[in-house]
Amino acid sequence: MTDLKGALIGCGFFAVNQMHGWKDVDGASIVAICDRDPERLKIVGDQFGIERRYADANAMFADGGFDFVDIATTVNSHRALVELAASRKVPVICQKPFAPTLADAKAMVAACNTAGVPLMIHENFRWQTPIQAVRKALDSGAIGTPFWGRFSFRSAYDVFSGQPYLAEGKRFIIEDLGIHTLDIARFILGDVTSLSARTKRVNPKIKGEDVATILLDHENGATSIVDVSYATRQSVEPFPETLIELDGTEGSIRLTQGYELQVTNAEGTTNTDVAPTLLSWASRPWHNIHESVYAIQQHWADCLKAGKETSTSGADNLKTFALVEASYESAETKATVEIGKLLA
Ligand code: NAD
Ligand code: 89V
């Protein structure tokens, strides 16, 4: 089969990683790019040798000549661009956060369903090597049935220098980072029935919350905690590691700082190094994220060719996005929020 041709919209900070990822993906490559900022268009076009450059997505779709589109813009443009792709019947990848509201996200899923085109949310954290290793350890049955979990991301890394818009929004850590951690909680322990959340803003220089603690009830009866912070200074900065604790009927799993996986049961304890590969274009400490960008994009190409639904399809990611909305609602009302009512 010939390589899939892709077009990328949004040539900003993170798109550079996506472009590197596409270079490594087997069976797909980017043939056109679009950004309304001419400077970003030139930087990315020159770096990756892309001749077809557009300031306007409508013009790029009108010219066509690609099999899918990868939307790497920030959240406020996602709905219009996904609906544009659906109207042109072009399969579409959209960066997280899915949309500004759950209503927008539902409309985007409906538009793609009506058009009959696949939609994947670029929710890459579940594709990180250490997270996949936890899933595998759980699937091996080594700890029996999990009944409790903790998914933790606590850091003082300066994310604002690379992504200044993160300091400006009314919402910050749950929408931007907690969304990944909530998705990991779903990926590992399954869908969520209800949650309760508390938030804080510690950094006075930003507008949104930078600390959140969320208690989740999973459909399978497990309880978990998702705790995220960008206000936590530690002796060794763990960014961008998600640490995991899982207790099961037969044992426990710990994913600890430095990418070590520890599995304990009646047979003893095994320790495994589950550090991500440092890809040729990657840099520390981001290499964990970089590798997952390549992995999710390879998954998209494989699924698109095979006509299979992706792991983080629009329909799947609605269930993660509902947890984001529920967390903000719970933090405001101090009530437990039922997820079913949001997804109905
Ligand atoms: P950015 O502001 O650096 O880049 C966005 C680019 O999109 C800009 O160059 C802007 O000009 C362009 N753009 C916006 N609207 C457009 C439109 N309608 N048509 C054409 N171009 C348009 O933002 P970023 O930091 O690269 O973030 C992009 C997205 O990636 C965000 O949703 C962010 O949450 C996500 N992100 C994900 C990860 C991850 O690990 N998954 C990491 C960082 C950022
Ligand atoms: O995933 C993200 O969107 C990033 C980061 C990992 C830094 O939080 O903003």
Tab-separated table of N, CA and C in Angstrom, residues 4-12 14-25 28-35 41 44 48 50 54 57 60-61 66-74 77-78 80-86 90-96 108 118-124 281 292-301 304 312:
chain	number	residue	atom	x	y	z
A	4	LEU	N	0.359	6.992	3.288
A	4	LEU	CA	-0.709	7.971	3.501
A	4	LEU	C	-0.099	9.363	3.439
A	5	LYS	N	-0.857	10.291	2.841
A	5	LYS	CA	-0.390	11.688	2.803
A	5	LYS	C	-1.185	12.489	3.836
A	6	GLY	N	-0.463	13.253	4.628
A	6	GLY	CA	-1.119	14.047	5.665
A	6	GLY	C	-0.868	15.531	5.485
A	7	ALA	N	-1.777	16.339	6.093
A	7	ALA	CA	-1.577	17.792	6.139
A	7	ALA	C	-1.647	18.199	7.596
A	8	LEU	N	-0.799	19.135	7.996
A	8	LEU	CA	-0.776	19.562	9.393
A	8	LEU	C	-1.218	21.021	9.509
A	9	ILE	N	-2.110	21.281	10.457
A	9	ILE	CA	-2.566	22.667	10.698
A	9	ILE	C	-2.081	23.105	12.078
A	10	GLY	N	-1.365	24.228	12.113
A	10	GLY	CA	-0.809	24.733	13.373
A	10	GLY	C	0.651	24.328	13.471
A	11	CYS	N	1.540	25.295	13.267
A	11	CYS	CA	2.989	24.997	13.232
A	11	CYS	C	3.688	25.606	14.441
A	12	GLY	N	3.084	25.459	15.614
A	12	GLY	CA	3.630	26.099	16.809
A	12	GLY	C	4.608	25.231	17.575
A	14	PHE	N	4.374	22.722	19.812
A	14	PHE	CA	4.311	21.260	19.885
A	14	PHE	C	4.304	20.599	18.512
A	15	ALA	N	3.843	21.329	17.499
A	15	ALA	CA	3.760	20.760	16.140
A	15	ALA	C	5.131	20.290	15.652
A	16	VAL	N	6.187	20.929	16.120
A	16	VAL	CA	7.539	20.519	15.694
A	16	VAL	C	7.785	19.062	16.088
A	17	ASN	N	7.317	18.679	17.292
A	17	ASN	CA	7.449	17.275	17.718
A	17	ASN	C	6.614	16.367	16.827
A	18	GLN	N	5.416	16.818	16.489
A	18	GLN	CA	4.553	16.004	15.626
A	18	GLN	C	5.184	15.825	14.242
A	19	MET	N	5.802	16.892	13.737
A	19	MET	CA	6.472	16.789	12.429
A	19	MET	C	7.637	15.799	12.500
A	20	HIS	N	8.427	15.862	13.583
A	20	HIS	CA	9.504	14.873	13.760
A	20	HIS	C	8.908	13.469	13.828
A	21	GLY	N	7.818	13.342	14.577
A	21	GLY	CA	7.157	12.039	14.713
A	21	GLY	C	6.743	11.489	13.351
A	22	TRP	N	6.146	12.353	12.518
A	22	TRP	CA	5.704	11.885	11.184
A	22	TRP	C	6.875	11.397	10.344
A	23	LYS	N	8.044	12.037	10.518
A	23	LYS	CA	9.241	11.589	9.756
A	23	LYS	C	9.577	10.143	10.104
A	24	ASP	N	9.345	9.765	11.379
A	24	ASP	CA	9.682	8.407	11.832
A	24	ASP	C	8.590	7.385	11.535
A	25	VAL	N	7.357	7.860	11.334
A	25	VAL	CA	6.226	6.936	11.149
A	25	VAL	C	6.377	6.175	9.836
A	28	ALA	N	3.347	6.856	6.460
A	28	ALA	CA	2.644	8.151	6.354
A	28	ALA	C	3.664	9.282	6.331
A	29	SER	N	3.332	10.349	5.604
A	29	SER	CA	4.206	11.529	5.647
A	29	SER	C	3.366	12.784	5.415
A	30	ILE	N	3.924	13.912	5.832
A	30	ILE	CA	3.212	15.196	5.718
A	30	ILE	C	3.591	15.873	4.395
A	31	VAL	N	2.555	16.263	3.640
A	31	VAL	CA	2.795	16.876	2.318
A	31	VAL	C	2.400	18.352	2.271
A	32	ALA	N	1.654	18.819	3.271
A	32	ALA	CA	1.235	20.230	3.273
A	32	ALA	C	1.112	20.708	4.715
A	33	ILE	N	1.381	21.992	4.935
A	33	ILE	CA	1.241	22.547	6.285
A	33	ILE	C	0.485	23.873	6.209
A	34	CYS	N	-0.101	24.248	7.334
A	34	CYS	CA	-0.891	25.482	7.386
A	34	CYS	C	-0.671	26.173	8.720
A	35	ASP	N	-0.457	27.464	8.681
A	35	ASP	CA	-0.476	28.280	9.909
A	35	ASP	C	-0.813	29.702	9.503
A	41	LEU	N	5.002	29.319	9.803
A	41	LEU	CA	4.873	28.536	8.570
A	41	LEU	C	6.242	28.373	7.913
A	44	VAL	N	8.733	26.032	10.190
A	44	VAL	CA	8.441	24.591	10.115
A	44	VAL	C	8.588	24.087	8.670
A	48	PHE	N	11.407	21.170	7.791
A	48	PHE	CA	11.002	19.823	7.375
A	48	PHE	C	10.860	19.691	5.850
A	50	ILE	N	8.900	21.199	3.578
A	50	ILE	CA	7.531	21.089	3.044
A	50	ILE	C	7.273	22.300	2.128
A	54	TYR	N	0.274	26.946	3.568
A	54	TYR	CA	-0.981	27.703	3.496
A	54	TYR	C	-1.172	28.547	4.749
A	57	ALA	N	-6.681	27.383	6.276
A	57	ALA	CA	-7.019	25.952	6.169
A	57	ALA	C	-8.022	25.693	5.043
A	60	MET	N	-6.208	25.237	1.894
A	60	MET	CA	-5.491	23.957	1.847
A	60	MET	C	-6.454	22.811	1.524
A	61	PHE	N	-7.627	22.818	2.151
A	61	PHE	CA	-8.614	21.763	1.862
A	61	PHE	C	-9.099	21.881	0.414
A	66	PHE	N	-4.478	15.174	0.094
A	66	PHE	CA	-3.994	14.473	1.294
A	66	PHE	C	-5.100	13.564	1.838
A	67	ASP	N	-4.657	12.532	2.591
A	67	ASP	CA	-5.577	11.494	3.089
A	67	ASP	C	-6.060	11.741	4.513
A	68	PHE	N	-5.335	12.603	5.241
A	68	PHE	CA	-5.762	12.932	6.611
A	68	PHE	C	-5.197	14.290	6.997
A	69	VAL	N	-5.782	14.855	8.049
A	69	VAL	CA	-5.280	16.130	8.554
A	69	VAL	C	-4.971	15.993	10.046
A	70	ASP	N	-3.876	16.635	10.457
A	70	ASP	CA	-3.419	16.600	11.847
A	70	ASP	C	-3.520	18.029	12.394
A	71	ILE	N	-4.461	18.255	13.317
A	71	ILE	CA	-4.696	19.613	13.846
A	71	ILE	C	-3.890	19.802	15.126
A	72	ALA	N	-2.908	20.696	15.061
A	72	ALA	CA	-1.988	20.914	16.191
A	72	ALA	C	-2.098	22.335	16.718
A	73	THR	N	-3.292	22.910	16.580
A	73	THR	CA	-3.526	24.270	17.087
A	73	THR	C	-4.000	24.190	18.544
A	74	THR	N	-4.126	25.346	19.195
A	74	THR	CA	-4.654	25.368	20.565
A	74	THR	C	-6.189	25.245	20.529
A	77	SER	N	-9.591	26.766	18.393
A	77	SER	CA	-9.804	26.552	16.949
A	77	SER	C	-10.217	25.109	16.632
A	78	HIS	N	-10.205	24.208	17.632
A	78	HIS	CA	-10.380	22.778	17.325
A	78	HIS	C	-11.724	22.456	16.658
A	80	ALA	N	-13.956	24.276	14.914
A	80	ALA	CA	-14.131	24.755	13.528
A	80	ALA	C	-13.277	23.941	12.564
A	81	LEU	N	-12.048	23.626	12.976
A	81	LEU	CA	-11.142	22.903	12.058
A	81	LEU	C	-11.562	21.439	11.890
A	82	VAL	N	-12.018	20.809	12.974
A	82	VAL	CA	-12.488	19.415	12.857
A	82	VAL	C	-13.737	19.376	11.981
A	83	GLU	N	-14.632	20.341	12.179
A	83	GLU	CA	-15.856	20.359	11.355
A	83	GLU	C	-15.522	20.642	9.889
A	84	LEU	N	-14.495	21.446	9.665
A	84	LEU	CA	-14.058	21.699	8.280
A	84	LEU	C	-13.553	20.398	7.646
A	85	ALA	N	-12.736	19.664	8.396
A	85	ALA	CA	-12.219	18.382	7.879
A	85	ALA	C	-13.378	17.421	7.610
A	86	ALA	N	-14.348	17.367	8.538
A	86	ALA	CA	-15.502	16.464	8.357
A	86	ALA	C	-16.288	16.858	7.108
A	90	VAL	N	-12.425	14.299	5.290
A	90	VAL	CA	-11.012	13.976	5.505
A	90	VAL	C	-10.828	13.465	6.939
A	91	PRO	N	-10.297	12.246	7.131
A	91	PRO	CA	-10.005	11.731	8.477
A	91	PRO	C	-9.140	12.719	9.257
A	92	VAL	N	-9.391	12.811	10.572
A	92	VAL	CA	-8.783	13.930	11.297
A	92	VAL	C	-8.237	13.521	12.668
A	93	ILE	N	-7.047	14.054	12.953
A	93	ILE	CA	-6.446	13.962	14.289
A	93	ILE	C	-6.553	15.359	14.888
A	94	CYS	N	-6.950	15.430	16.158
A	94	CYS	CA	-7.058	16.730	16.809
A	94	CYS	C	-6.307	16.691	18.132
A	95	GLN	N	-5.485	17.710	18.388
A	95	GLN	CA	-4.743	17.781	19.651
A	95	GLN	C	-5.702	17.852	20.835
A	96	LYS	N	-5.217	17.429	22.003
A	96	LYS	CA	-5.918	17.714	23.251
A	96	LYS	C	-5.658	19.156	23.630
A	108	MET	N	-18.368	17.711	17.693
A	108	MET	CA	-17.260	17.309	16.798
A	108	MET	C	-17.343	15.812	16.497
A	118	PRO	N	-12.954	8.950	10.432
A	118	PRO	CA	-12.375	8.718	11.760
A	118	PRO	C	-11.855	10.012	12.386
A	119	LEU	N	-12.015	10.100	13.713
A	119	LEU	CA	-11.479	11.222	14.495
A	119	LEU	C	-10.649	10.618	15.615
A	120	MET	N	-9.391	11.037	15.727
A	120	MET	CA	-8.561	10.608	16.858
A	120	MET	C	-8.106	11.841	17.624
A	121	ILE	N	-8.233	11.811	18.942
A	121	ILE	CA	-7.647	12.879	19.749
A	121	ILE	C	-6.196	12.485	20.028
A	122	HIS	N	-5.293	13.464	19.853
A	122	HIS	CA	-3.850	13.226	20.022
A	122	HIS	C	-3.557	13.192	21.524
A	123	GLU	N	-4.110	12.193	22.206
A	123	GLU	CA	-3.912	12.004	23.656
A	123	GLU	C	-2.775	11.000	23.801
A	124	ASN	N	-1.569	11.530	23.851
A	124	ASN	CA	-0.381	10.697	23.694
A	124	ASN	C	0.136	10.074	24.985
A	281	TRP	N	15.697	12.677	17.454
A	281	TRP	CA	15.359	14.098	17.480
A	281	TRP	C	14.920	14.576	18.859
A	292	SER	N	6.135	9.147	22.811
A	292	SER	CA	4.697	8.838	22.741
A	292	SER	C	4.025	9.541	21.561
A	293	VAL	N	4.591	10.652	21.131
A	293	VAL	CA	4.074	11.349	19.941
A	293	VAL	C	4.271	10.453	18.714
A	294	TYR	N	5.474	9.940	18.595
A	294	TYR	CA	5.735	8.996	17.488
A	294	TYR	C	4.792	7.789	17.582
A	295	ALA	N	4.638	7.236	18.792
A	295	ALA	CA	3.849	5.996	18.960
A	295	ALA	C	2.385	6.201	18.585
A	296	ILE	N	1.800	7.329	19.021
A	296	ILE	CA	0.367	7.527	18.728
A	296	ILE	C	0.176	7.787	17.231
A	297	GLN	N	1.137	8.456	16.610
A	297	GLN	CA	0.997	8.756	15.180
A	297	GLN	C	1.172	7.479	14.333
A	298	GLN	N	2.069	6.590	14.783
A	298	GLN	CA	2.203	5.289	14.102
A	298	GLN	C	0.895	4.501	14.237
A	299	HIS	N	0.309	4.564	15.436
A	299	HIS	CA	-0.970	3.883	15.701
A	299	HIS	C	-2.058	4.418	14.749
A	300	TRP	N	-2.094	5.745	14.573
A	300	TRP	CA	-3.081	6.353	13.663
A	300	TRP	C	-2.899	5.818	12.242
A	301	ALA	N	-1.658	5.825	11.769
A	301	ALA	CA	-1.394	5.369	10.386
A	301	ALA	C	-1.809	3.899	10.235
A	304	LEU	N	-5.681	3.698	10.354
A	304	LEU	CA	-6.331	4.279	9.166
A	304	LEU	C	-6.226	3.313	7.986
A	312	THR	N	-7.622	6.243	21.155
A	312	THR	CA	-8.129	7.520	21.686
A	312	THR	C	-9.027	8.199	20.655
